[in-house]
Amino acid sequence: MSAEATRPETDSHHIDFDPEVQWPEINQILVRKLRFDIEKSPQLPVEVWLLIFQLATEVPFAFLPRTESPFDLPSHPNPKEMTTELSRSLKAKHHLALVCRSWNEIATPFLYGAVLLRSTRGVTAAWNTFCDSAESDTGVLLGHHVKRIDISLRDLQMYHPGFDRERERMTERISDILQRLPNLSVFSMRTQVYSGDATAFAEALTYTSANTLHTIEWEGINKPCDRFCHSGAPWAKLVSSCPNLKSFDGPACWIFPTALHPDARLSHLSITHDDIEAWEAQPDPPTPLHIRYVSPGGRHITHINTRACFSRAISLDVDFRSQDDLNRLLTQSPNLSQLVLRASWPLMQGLTLDPSITHLGLSVYEKQTTLLYVVKGLGRMADWKIPGVKTLRLMSRHTLLEGENLQMKRVQKALQKIREAGLVLENWEGKPFV
């Protein structure tokens, strides 16, 4: 049905939709229009209401797998922008819920498509709502409409000992909510929690929505990391149970102790690790992670990024102990074009990179970094055999390469050598060194 066919003939019912207007303004305009139309003309065609609900509750980028790769297109939102968009959309949804009770059957799928829990009060309200819908006689289960849930509890530090009672209550309610979302596609968590809490969430998701999840995002890992990683088994079980998994962003111990689901088509992979020193200080560190943990689902990877760096080993999303392991991963990722490595300069040399990789992000273990160390590494870059790479980016905030240090002869000589090799060297912000 065309847009013209859905519009009433009178100007009072006309919806002016300007795609250039920011989403918050669109939401406000549509909400005001909705209030007016319900009061003045409750007999509007269903198609018009459907269009209003769809536009007013739109959450940009909500259901797209995302990657933390620094070489993404500018149009990709970062987590902060995405959370802001979700927040704005939910404000509009709140107003819609107040005026569309008689249109509940039509509005519900739009109102509950993406849910953001950003306070303990919001968790309690959502929990009550989902429980009430399950106990009502209407047969409408609101949880079945939720495809994305973002949990970002700004008002509760769930890892703080002083909040144990409130933390336990929130953990129970969040777990219960997750068990009511059988069609969930995106799970995003940005709250620091205890190992046991993370385990409860993993078990709830495995039980309810493993078959539908395509994106798992987790930021905010509790310390010490050895305690946290010991809880990785339930998450590894979840990951191995997701046949539709496309994007994963979380601790390495959640995804690599087990194989991916054989039907998984993982395309975006970002591995995190919060506490490097605690990991390395373990008397019996975890078994080295090898390429076999990525295959076969990893053969579809197109974006790989790691925020874990280890002083004793090269790291590509996991703690690789040899260049052979890393080269095997690259060999099994034929579609890879964007790569971020964190390791020591010597271990980075000798890599066999596929010509399809055109953007390479590099970082060194910063606690060991000196100006001489960085300069030597820069000088070695130009000698690498990386036929397809056009852009090199230093991922860390190398303050050593700023101000007067940048004008030193040895630094300029290293930069000149890189330019002569036809490479562009960028800093962590993506700006070229000059």
Tab-separated table of C-alpha atoms in Angstrom:
chain	number	residue	atom	x	y	z
A	1	MET	CA	0.000	0.000	0.000
A	2	SER	CA	1.429	3.379	-1.002
A	3	ALA	CA	1.925	6.284	1.391
A	4	GLU	CA	-0.724	8.284	-0.465
A	5	ALA	CA	-3.277	5.534	0.011
A	6	THR	CA	-2.790	5.546	3.766
A	7	ARG	CA	-3.241	9.291	4.255
A	8	PRO	CA	-6.697	10.755	4.965
A	9	GLU	CA	-7.808	13.450	2.573
A	10	THR	CA	-8.088	16.222	5.166
A	11	ASP	CA	-5.057	18.278	6.143
A	12	SER	CA	-5.788	17.729	9.827
A	13	HIS	CA	-4.738	14.117	9.424
A	14	HIS	CA	-1.696	14.708	7.249
A	15	ILE	CA	1.629	13.412	8.601
A	16	ASP	CA	4.599	15.511	7.473
A	17	PHE	CA	7.568	13.165	7.608
A	18	ASP	CA	10.910	14.789	6.863
A	19	PRO	CA	13.734	12.211	6.847
A	20	GLU	CA	16.219	14.988	7.579
A	21	VAL	CA	14.593	15.742	10.927
A	22	GLN	CA	16.326	14.152	13.908
A	23	TRP	CA	14.606	11.126	15.433
A	24	PRO	CA	13.708	12.829	18.746
A	25	GLU	CA	11.831	15.532	16.817
A	26	ILE	CA	10.077	12.933	14.681
A	27	ASN	CA	8.986	11.066	17.784
A	28	GLN	CA	7.677	14.233	19.426
A	29	ILE	CA	5.779	15.284	16.297
A	30	LEU	CA	4.169	11.879	15.889
A	31	VAL	CA	3.256	11.600	19.558
A	32	ARG	CA	1.581	15.022	19.492
A	33	LYS	CA	-0.206	14.061	16.275
A	34	LEU	CA	-1.314	10.793	17.801
A	35	ARG	CA	-2.814	12.534	20.841
A	36	PHE	CA	-4.656	15.002	18.593
A	37	ASP	CA	-6.000	12.358	16.228
A	38	ILE	CA	-7.309	10.128	18.994
A	39	GLU	CA	-9.197	13.044	20.497
A	40	LYS	CA	-10.500	14.482	17.218
A	41	SER	CA	-10.855	11.525	14.919
A	42	PRO	CA	-10.853	8.089	16.525
A	43	GLN	CA	-12.024	6.543	13.250
A	44	LEU	CA	-8.721	6.871	11.390
A	45	PRO	CA	-7.916	3.896	9.160
A	46	VAL	CA	-5.871	1.147	10.781
A	47	GLU	CA	-3.144	1.646	8.160
A	48	VAL	CA	-2.552	5.199	9.398
A	49	TRP	CA	-2.214	4.079	13.007
A	50	LEU	CA	0.134	1.335	11.881
A	51	LEU	CA	2.337	3.868	10.098
A	52	ILE	CA	2.318	6.153	13.145
A	53	PHE	CA	3.305	3.360	15.522
A	54	GLN	CA	6.030	2.141	13.192
A	55	LEU	CA	7.645	5.547	12.682
A	56	ALA	CA	7.307	6.736	16.264
A	57	THR	CA	8.870	3.611	17.758
A	58	GLU	CA	11.669	3.143	15.254
A	59	VAL	CA	15.019	2.407	16.914
A	60	PRO	CA	17.822	3.149	14.416
A	61	PHE	CA	20.513	0.444	14.162
A	62	ALA	CA	18.911	-1.592	16.963
A	63	PHE	CA	18.976	-4.942	15.205
A	64	LEU	CA	22.200	-4.675	13.202
A	65	PRO	CA	25.222	-6.711	14.274
A	66	ARG	CA	27.915	-4.224	15.189
A	67	THR	CA	31.678	-4.384	15.483
A	68	GLU	CA	34.178	-2.404	17.502
A	69	SER	CA	36.561	-2.263	14.544
A	70	PRO	CA	38.096	1.218	14.264
A	71	PHE	CA	37.795	1.056	10.483
A	72	ASP	CA	34.007	0.871	10.390
A	73	LEU	CA	32.054	3.231	8.213
A	74	PRO	CA	31.187	6.554	9.898
A	75	SER	CA	27.506	5.679	9.702
A	76	HIS	CA	27.924	2.903	12.254
A	77	PRO	CA	26.822	4.073	15.706
A	78	ASN	CA	29.026	3.618	18.709
A	79	PRO	CA	27.488	2.110	21.863
A	80	LYS	CA	26.878	5.520	23.447
A	81	GLU	CA	25.010	6.805	20.388
A	82	MET	CA	22.991	3.607	20.148
A	83	THR	CA	22.012	3.829	23.816
A	84	THR	CA	20.996	7.455	23.317
A	85	GLU	CA	18.789	6.531	20.361
A	86	LEU	CA	17.178	3.738	22.356
A	87	SER	CA	16.546	6.103	25.246
A	88	ARG	CA	14.897	8.689	23.004
A	89	SER	CA	12.768	6.064	21.343
A	90	LEU	CA	11.591	4.680	24.660
A	91	LYS	CA	10.432	8.132	25.759
A	92	ALA	CA	8.163	8.206	22.727
A	93	LYS	CA	6.995	4.683	23.485
A	94	HIS	CA	6.073	5.717	27.009
A	95	HIS	CA	3.808	8.469	25.677
A	96	LEU	CA	2.313	6.134	23.092
A	97	ALA	CA	1.489	3.574	25.756
A	98	LEU	CA	-0.600	6.186	27.556
A	99	VAL	CA	-2.847	6.886	24.586
A	100	CYS	CA	-3.141	3.669	22.615
A	101	ARG	CA	-4.821	1.301	25.063
A	102	SER	CA	-7.644	0.671	22.613
A	103	TRP	CA	-5.071	-0.060	19.914
A	104	ASN	CA	-3.007	-2.395	22.066
A	105	GLU	CA	-3.027	-5.327	19.659
A	106	ILE	CA	-1.580	-3.214	16.850
A	107	ALA	CA	0.819	-1.128	18.932
A	108	THR	CA	2.327	-3.811	21.168
A	109	PRO	CA	4.834	-5.316	18.692
A	110	PHE	CA	6.238	-1.836	18.039
A	111	LEU	CA	6.229	-0.729	21.673
A	112	TYR	CA	8.172	-3.738	22.919
A	113	GLY	CA	10.479	-4.490	19.978
A	114	ALA	CA	13.529	-2.968	21.688
A	115	VAL	CA	13.697	-2.564	25.457
A	116	LEU	CA	16.251	-0.532	27.404
A	117	LEU	CA	16.716	-1.131	31.143
A	118	ARG	CA	18.825	1.705	32.494
A	119	SER	CA	17.794	1.876	36.166
A	120	THR	CA	16.738	-0.439	38.964
A	121	ARG	CA	13.320	1.185	38.809
A	122	GLY	CA	13.124	0.350	35.116
A	123	VAL	CA	14.040	-3.285	35.796
A	124	THR	CA	11.286	-3.560	38.390
A	125	ALA	CA	8.728	-1.899	36.114
A	126	ALA	CA	9.617	-4.169	33.185
A	127	TRP	CA	9.534	-7.249	35.402
A	128	ASN	CA	6.083	-6.342	36.723
A	129	THR	CA	4.828	-5.664	33.192
A	130	PHE	CA	6.021	-8.996	31.796
A	131	CYS	CA	4.695	-10.886	34.822
A	132	ASP	CA	1.299	-9.175	34.570
A	133	SER	CA	0.997	-10.011	30.868
A	134	ALA	CA	1.729	-13.672	31.605
A	135	GLU	CA	-0.974	-13.780	34.275
A	136	SER	CA	-3.625	-11.861	32.330
A	137	ASP	CA	-6.537	-13.496	30.538
A	138	THR	CA	-5.811	-11.760	27.224
A	139	GLY	CA	-3.246	-14.332	26.188
A	140	VAL	CA	-0.865	-11.552	25.093
A	141	LEU	CA	2.701	-12.333	26.196
A	142	LEU	CA	4.615	-9.078	25.842
A	143	GLY	CA	7.970	-10.828	26.105
A	144	HIS	CA	7.347	-12.565	22.782
A	145	HIS	CA	7.590	-9.198	21.003
A	146	VAL	CA	11.012	-8.239	22.427
A	147	LYS	CA	13.843	-8.664	19.925
A	148	ARG	CA	16.468	-6.505	21.603
A	149	ILE	CA	17.245	-5.817	25.249
A	150	ASP	CA	19.888	-3.378	26.493
A	151	ILE	CA	20.775	-3.507	30.187
A	152	SER	CA	22.716	-0.486	31.424
A	153	LEU	CA	22.083	0.098	35.112
A	154	ARG	CA	23.673	3.464	35.777
A	155	ASP	CA	22.227	3.756	39.304
A	156	LEU	CA	23.466	0.407	40.609
A	157	GLN	CA	27.084	-0.708	40.862
A	158	MET	CA	26.248	-4.392	40.914
A	159	TYR	CA	29.797	-5.371	41.818
A	160	HIS	CA	29.921	-3.265	45.031
A	161	PRO	CA	29.674	-5.331	48.262
A	162	GLY	CA	27.427	-2.712	49.855
A	163	PHE	CA	24.677	-3.423	47.338
A	164	ASP	CA	24.483	-7.193	47.765
A	165	ARG	CA	20.794	-7.320	48.672
A	166	GLU	CA	19.707	-4.984	45.865
A	167	ARG	CA	22.080	-6.711	43.451
A	168	GLU	CA	20.594	-10.121	44.196
A	169	ARG	CA	17.076	-8.788	43.688
A	170	MET	CA	18.023	-7.193	40.367
A	171	THR	CA	19.798	-10.375	39.237
A	172	GLU	CA	16.711	-12.466	39.940
A	173	ARG	CA	14.416	-10.055	38.115
A	174	ILE	CA	16.677	-9.655	35.091
A	175	SER	CA	17.037	-13.437	34.833
A	176	ASP	CA	13.269	-13.832	35.033
A	177	ILE	CA	12.796	-11.200	32.316
A	178	LEU	CA	15.295	-12.974	30.044
A	179	GLN	CA	13.391	-16.227	30.472
A	180	ARG	CA	10.310	-14.507	29.046
A	181	LEU	CA	11.984	-13.413	25.763
A	182	PRO	CA	11.896	-16.419	23.394
A	183	ASN	CA	12.390	-14.320	20.242
A	184	LEU	CA	15.339	-12.233	21.458
A	185	SER	CA	17.848	-11.363	18.721
A	186	VAL	CA	20.195	-8.905	20.459
A	187	PHE	CA	21.419	-9.123	24.051
A	188	SER	CA	23.497	-6.151	25.214
A	189	MET	CA	24.791	-5.773	28.774
A	190	ARG	CA	26.736	-2.755	30.041
A	191	THR	CA	26.739	-3.306	33.786
A	192	GLN	CA	29.509	-4.775	35.930
A	193	VAL	CA	28.332	-7.886	37.725
A	194	TYR	CA	29.575	-10.785	39.779
A	195	SER	CA	30.442	-14.121	38.211
A	196	GLY	CA	27.338	-15.754	39.642
A	197	ASP	CA	25.096	-13.059	38.184
A	198	ALA	CA	26.634	-13.483	34.741
A	199	THR	CA	26.102	-17.229	35.021
A	200	ALA	CA	22.423	-16.732	35.848
A	201	PHE	CA	21.945	-14.537	32.774
A	202	ALA	CA	23.715	-17.058	30.531
A	203	GLU	CA	21.554	-19.920	31.752
A	204	ALA	CA	18.380	-17.891	31.230
A	205	LEU	CA	19.360	-17.014	27.654
A	206	THR	CA	20.414	-20.584	26.853
A	207	TYR	CA	17.097	-21.912	28.096
A	208	THR	CA	14.945	-19.364	26.262
A	209	SER	CA	16.499	-17.652	23.241
A	210	ALA	CA	19.633	-19.481	22.065
A	211	ASN	CA	17.985	-20.316	18.740
A	212	THR	CA	17.148	-16.688	17.930
A	213	LEU	CA	20.161	-14.734	19.265
A	214	HIS	CA	22.378	-13.242	16.568
A	215	THR	CA	24.235	-10.636	18.650
A	216	ILE	CA	25.806	-10.868	22.113
A	217	GLU	CA	27.455	-7.744	23.531
A	218	TRP	CA	28.929	-7.426	26.996
A	219	GLU	CA	30.856	-4.465	28.407
A	220	GLY	CA	31.840	-4.014	32.030
A	221	ILE	CA	33.747	-7.028	33.286
A	222	ASN	CA	34.123	-7.505	37.014
A	223	LYS	CA	37.565	-7.879	38.607
A	224	PRO	CA	39.528	-9.934	39.367
A	225	CYS	CA	39.232	-11.484	35.961
A	226	ASP	CA	40.310	-14.978	37.048
A	227	ARG	CA	37.141	-15.186	39.179
A	228	PHE	CA	35.110	-13.919	36.280
A	229	CYS	CA	36.606	-16.241	33.682
A	230	HIS	CA	35.886	-19.236	35.866
A	231	SER	CA	32.230	-18.500	35.105
A	232	GLY	CA	32.868	-18.686	31.376
A	233	ALA	CA	31.509	-22.215	30.922
A	234	PRO	CA	27.795	-21.226	30.954
A	235	TRP	CA	28.476	-18.510	28.379
A	236	ALA	CA	30.537	-20.873	26.260
A	237	LYS	CA	27.572	-23.247	26.348
A	238	LEU	CA	25.281	-20.418	25.258
A	239	VAL	CA	27.569	-19.416	22.380
A	240	SER	CA	27.850	-23.016	21.183
A	241	SER	CA	24.036	-23.249	21.249
A	242	CYS	CA	23.413	-20.235	18.972
A	243	PRO	CA	23.062	-21.365	15.338
A	244	ASN	CA	22.335	-17.800	14.163
A	245	LEU	CA	25.164	-15.998	15.977
A	246	LYS	CA	26.621	-13.213	13.805
A	247	SER	CA	28.253	-10.814	16.259
A	248	PHE	CA	30.078	-11.427	19.536
A	249	ASP	CA	31.679	-8.866	21.839
A	250	GLY	CA	32.845	-10.151	25.205
A	251	PRO	CA	35.513	-12.040	27.156
A	252	ALA	CA	37.604	-14.602	25.305
A	253	CYS	CA	36.823	-17.268	27.905
A	254	TRP	CA	33.162	-17.207	26.850
A	255	ILE	CA	33.643	-18.144	23.229
A	256	PHE	CA	36.916	-20.022	22.814
A	257	PRO	CA	36.805	-22.867	25.349
A	258	THR	CA	34.336	-24.516	23.001
A	259	ALA	CA	33.535	-24.624	19.315
A	260	LEU	CA	30.963	-22.342	17.782
A	261	HIS	CA	27.710	-23.855	16.658
A	262	PRO	CA	28.367	-25.573	13.289
A	263	ASP	CA	25.644	-23.478	11.656
A	264	ALA	CA	26.895	-20.176	13.081
A	265	ARG	CA	27.911	-17.501	10.597
A	266	LEU	CA	29.948	-15.274	12.887
A	267	SER	CA	31.004	-12.127	11.000
A	268	HIS	CA	31.861	-9.662	13.797
A	269	LEU	CA	34.180	-10.738	16.596
A	270	SER	CA	35.507	-8.506	19.368
A	271	ILE	CA	37.223	-10.023	22.399
A	272	THR	CA	37.743	-8.147	25.656
A	273	HIS	CA	39.789	-8.707	28.758
A	274	ASP	CA	39.774	-6.203	31.603
A	275	ASP	CA	42.592	-7.192	33.903
A	276	ILE	CA	45.762	-8.257	32.113
A	277	GLU	CA	47.929	-8.401	35.231
A	278	ALA	CA	45.472	-10.623	37.097
A	279	TRP	CA	45.318	-12.973	34.116
A	280	GLU	CA	49.094	-13.244	33.850
A	281	ALA	CA	49.539	-13.609	37.618
A	282	GLN	CA	47.492	-16.795	37.779
A	283	PRO	CA	49.687	-19.693	38.961
A	284	ASP	CA	48.066	-22.022	36.446
A	285	PRO	CA	46.833	-19.878	33.533
A	286	PRO	CA	44.201	-21.263	31.153
A	287	THR	CA	45.290	-23.554	28.371
A	288	PRO	CA	46.560	-21.590	25.332
A	289	LEU	CA	43.770	-20.895	22.895
A	290	HIS	CA	44.175	-22.239	19.380
A	291	ILE	CA	42.571	-21.803	15.990
A	292	ARG	CA	40.469	-24.950	16.333
A	293	TYR	CA	38.200	-23.099	18.756
A	294	VAL	CA	37.139	-20.710	16.014
A	295	SER	CA	36.488	-23.248	13.286
A	296	PRO	CA	34.107	-23.937	11.635
A	297	GLY	CA	31.917	-20.954	12.508
A	298	GLY	CA	34.864	-18.574	12.269
A	299	ARG	CA	35.311	-19.070	8.543
A	300	HIS	CA	32.767	-16.313	7.877
A	301	ILE	CA	34.498	-13.678	10.017
A	302	THR	CA	34.969	-10.342	8.243
A	303	HIS	CA	35.801	-8.127	11.244
A	304	ILE	CA	38.138	-9.089	14.076
A	305	ASN	CA	39.176	-6.835	16.935
A	306	THR	CA	40.770	-7.428	20.312
A	307	ARG	CA	41.078	-5.208	23.339
A	308	ALA	CA	43.072	-7.847	25.192
A	309	CYS	CA	46.840	-7.467	25.165
A	310	PHE	CA	49.313	-9.789	26.808
A	311	SER	CA	52.980	-8.978	27.382
A	312	ARG	CA	54.093	-12.563	26.987
A	313	ALA	CA	52.272	-13.502	23.781
A	314	ILE	CA	50.858	-12.188	20.568
A	315	SER	CA	47.116	-11.583	20.823
A	316	LEU	CA	44.446	-11.736	18.191
A	317	ASP	CA	41.236	-11.968	20.143
A	318	VAL	CA	42.866	-14.692	22.225
A	319	ASP	CA	46.226	-15.388	23.850
A	320	PHE	CA	48.206	-16.769	20.930
A	321	ARG	CA	51.569	-18.240	21.886
A	322	SER	CA	53.033	-18.456	18.387
A	323	GLN	CA	52.874	-16.817	14.990
A	324	ASP	CA	51.848	-20.157	13.517
A	325	ASP	CA	48.585	-20.116	15.476
A	326	LEU	CA	47.861	-16.571	14.352
A	327	ASN	CA	48.675	-17.347	10.732
A	328	ARG	CA	46.334	-20.343	10.832
A	329	LEU	CA	43.520	-18.086	12.017
A	330	LEU	CA	44.187	-15.638	9.204
A	331	THR	CA	44.254	-18.500	6.711
A	332	GLN	CA	40.829	-19.676	7.879
A	333	SER	CA	39.356	-16.170	7.595
A	334	PRO	CA	39.462	-15.576	3.826
A	335	ASN	CA	37.031	-12.648	3.965
A	336	LEU	CA	39.023	-10.717	6.554
A	337	SER	CA	39.768	-7.114	5.546
A	338	GLN	CA	40.061	-5.314	8.895
A	339	LEU	CA	42.400	-6.531	11.593
A	340	VAL	CA	43.451	-5.172	14.983
A	341	LEU	CA	46.382	-6.723	16.842
A	342	ARG	CA	47.805	-6.024	20.261
A	343	ALA	CA	51.177	-7.621	20.928
A	344	SER	CA	54.885	-6.925	21.115
A	345	TRP	CA	56.601	-5.540	18.020
A	346	PRO	CA	58.894	-8.580	17.533
A	347	LEU	CA	55.979	-11.011	17.568
A	348	MET	CA	54.077	-8.894	15.046
A	349	GLN	CA	56.858	-9.276	12.513
A	350	GLY	CA	56.767	-12.241	10.197
A	351	LEU	CA	52.989	-12.406	9.978
A	352	THR	CA	51.589	-13.845	6.774
A	353	LEU	CA	48.728	-11.501	5.970
A	354	ASP	CA	46.292	-12.134	3.157
A	355	PRO	CA	46.259	-9.452	0.410
A	356	SER	CA	42.579	-8.845	1.186
A	357	ILE	CA	43.573	-7.148	4.470
A	358	THR	CA	43.856	-3.458	3.643
A	359	HIS	CA	43.551	-1.916	7.127
A	360	LEU	CA	45.773	-3.038	9.984
A	361	GLY	CA	45.497	-1.654	13.520
A	362	LEU	CA	48.492	-2.153	15.805
A	363	SER	CA	49.163	-1.669	19.479
A	364	VAL	CA	51.859	-2.669	21.922
A	365	TYR	CA	51.671	-3.502	25.590
A	366	GLU	CA	51.696	0.070	26.860
A	367	LYS	CA	53.297	-0.582	30.239
A	368	GLN	CA	56.439	-1.691	28.418
A	369	THR	CA	56.438	1.114	25.893
A	370	THR	CA	59.310	3.576	25.617
A	371	LEU	CA	60.006	6.094	22.901
A	372	LEU	CA	62.903	4.000	21.596
A	373	TYR	CA	60.683	0.902	21.604
A	374	VAL	CA	57.991	2.616	19.551
A	375	VAL	CA	60.469	4.139	17.104
A	376	LYS	CA	62.119	0.783	16.472
A	377	GLY	CA	58.730	-0.765	15.842
A	378	LEU	CA	57.790	1.975	13.392
A	379	GLY	CA	61.011	1.427	11.510
A	380	ARG	CA	60.274	-2.272	11.170
A	381	MET	CA	56.781	-1.752	9.788
A	382	ALA	CA	58.013	-0.729	6.370
A	383	ASP	CA	59.979	-3.978	6.071
A	384	TRP	CA	56.945	-6.181	6.516
A	385	LYS	CA	55.627	-8.248	3.648
A	386	ILE	CA	52.002	-7.111	3.738
A	387	PRO	CA	51.024	-6.718	0.084
A	388	GLY	CA	47.446	-5.495	0.559
A	389	VAL	CA	47.788	-3.213	3.578
A	390	LYS	CA	47.414	0.475	2.777
A	391	THR	CA	46.699	1.881	6.250
A	392	LEU	CA	48.473	1.253	9.542
A	393	ARG	CA	46.874	2.606	12.690
A	394	LEU	CA	48.433	2.834	16.133
A	395	MET	CA	45.522	1.891	18.375
A	396	SER	CA	46.818	3.120	21.742
A	397	ARG	CA	47.225	6.684	22.914
A	398	HIS	CA	50.931	6.923	22.161
A	399	THR	CA	51.623	10.219	23.895
A	400	LEU	CA	55.301	9.528	23.278
A	401	LEU	CA	54.689	10.421	19.632
A	402	GLU	CA	53.431	13.921	20.328
A	403	GLY	CA	54.925	17.371	20.649
A	404	GLU	CA	58.702	17.656	20.527
A	405	ASN	CA	59.213	13.884	20.414
A	406	LEU	CA	57.431	13.753	17.063
A	407	GLN	CA	60.093	16.071	15.622
A	408	MET	CA	63.031	13.907	16.700
A	409	LYS	CA	65.226	12.754	13.832
A	410	ARG	CA	64.802	9.062	14.601
A	411	VAL	CA	61.020	9.421	14.692
A	412	GLN	CA	60.920	11.392	11.445
A	413	LYS	CA	63.238	8.866	9.810
A	414	ALA	CA	60.913	6.021	10.791
A	415	LEU	CA	57.860	7.899	9.503
A	416	GLN	CA	59.637	8.697	6.237
A	417	LYS	CA	60.508	5.035	5.787
A	418	ILE	CA	56.841	4.099	6.175
A	419	ARG	CA	55.747	6.756	3.668
A	420	GLU	CA	58.314	5.544	1.141
A	421	ALA	CA	56.822	2.063	1.458
A	422	GLY	CA	53.474	3.505	0.310
A	423	LEU	CA	51.769	3.156	3.689
A	424	VAL	CA	49.634	5.641	5.616
A	425	LEU	CA	50.307	5.727	9.357
A	426	GLU	CA	47.475	6.968	11.569
A	427	ASN	CA	47.225	7.623	15.275
A	428	TRP	CA	44.582	6.109	17.553
A	429	GLU	CA	42.078	8.782	16.419
A	430	GLY	CA	42.551	7.908	12.757
A	431	LYS	CA	44.521	11.086	12.010
A	432	PRO	CA	47.718	10.759	9.956
A	433	PHE	CA	51.082	11.454	11.528
A	434	VAL	CA	52.728	14.458	9.877
